[in-house]
């Protein structure tokens, strides 16, 4: 019978197999910890003038990553605590002087979040460019605005904008040069990594300097023909599985916000 205990199972095992209605209640400390993490996310978005769509997409992305990795998102690192003396008071608490475990988000997952955080929603893009949402979507369909899709919502990377409420020249040529096989993370890493071919500036900075986008297109082609996605200072492979991070291409199937 389904759920029937096997003979000889210890009573402690039977006690652990309680129904959800009999599970231990979440402690106040656990609840406070979760709420504090959420509060810090909301506060960070508000303090930097970001909209609530960023909070939503970050939360959804973290949920996707947890499900995709079964929670294996972090790497352990030891953070040593400096010791300046060995008085009796300090040696009375040796646990405080032990190395403290630290958890860091794995580089490839951090890159995914950076890609999202360093992009704008359609509302943010419209506010920056001082135009309406309909024009934003029309430009995206025409290819004059680069975007990628997260959870069926368009995101517009900030590297394509200048400081004067405009779009950098060359964005359309560069956007069309990215191969379909490149994930949004790989595009972001490429555009924000210093390139030897561009005189040790990033492709985004190159466009900001109003230079010819041709060398960027050539660098994209060169990167596509090698096993390495880019030849800059980053040391993480930004390509990850996942259908919800796509590349820019004009597609009628994309859902507008």
mmCIF file of C-alpha atoms in Angstrom, residues 146-149 174-187 220-221 223-224 238-243 245-251 254:
data_model
loop_
_atom_site.group_PDB
_atom_site.id
_atom_site.type_symbol
_atom_site.label_atom_id
_atom_site.label_comp_id
_atom_site.label_asym_id
_atom_site.label_seq_id
_atom_site.Cartn_x
_atom_site.Cartn_y
_atom_site.Cartn_z
ATOM 1 C CA UNK A 146 17.923 45.781 -27.935
ATOM 2 C CA UNK A 147 16.036 43.615 -25.467
ATOM 3 C CA UNK A 148 15.913 40.147 -23.994
ATOM 4 C CA UNK A 149 12.979 38.304 -22.463
ATOM 5 C CA UNK A 174 25.399 45.167 -32.825
ATOM 6 C CA UNK A 175 22.082 43.649 -31.750
ATOM 7 C CA UNK A 176 21.583 41.960 -35.102
ATOM 8 C CA UNK A 177 25.108 40.521 -34.987
ATOM 9 C CA UNK A 178 24.560 38.466 -31.821
ATOM 10 C CA UNK A 179 24.084 34.768 -32.677
ATOM 11 C CA UNK A 180 20.888 33.022 -31.644
ATOM 12 C CA UNK A 181 22.984 30.669 -29.529
ATOM 13 C CA UNK A 182 24.138 33.465 -27.220
ATOM 14 C CA UNK A 183 22.206 33.731 -23.971
ATOM 15 C CA UNK A 184 21.340 37.106 -22.462
ATOM 16 C CA UNK A 185 24.084 36.550 -19.886
ATOM 17 C CA UNK A 186 26.677 36.022 -22.590
ATOM 18 C CA UNK A 187 25.591 39.159 -24.407
ATOM 19 C CA UNK A 220 31.201 39.074 -31.969
ATOM 20 C CA UNK A 221 31.917 37.019 -35.072
ATOM 21 C CA UNK A 223 33.994 35.133 -30.363
ATOM 22 C CA UNK A 224 31.402 32.949 -32.030
ATOM 23 C CA UNK A 238 27.812 33.155 -18.927
ATOM 24 C CA UNK A 239 25.820 30.634 -20.921
ATOM 25 C CA UNK A 240 23.220 28.853 -18.812
ATOM 26 C CA UNK A 241 20.324 26.587 -19.658
ATOM 27 C CA UNK A 242 16.903 28.076 -19.233
ATOM 28 C CA UNK A 243 14.173 29.072 -21.667
ATOM 29 C CA UNK A 245 16.430 34.193 -20.747
ATOM 30 C CA UNK A 246 16.345 34.689 -24.483
ATOM 31 C CA UNK A 247 18.055 36.880 -27.045
ATOM 32 C CA UNK A 248 16.786 39.883 -28.900
ATOM 33 C CA UNK A 249 15.046 39.154 -32.143
ATOM 34 C CA UNK A 250 11.878 40.819 -33.490
ATOM 35 C CA UNK A 251 9.197 38.249 -32.763
ATOM 36 C CA UNK A 254 6.677 38.094 -27.582
#
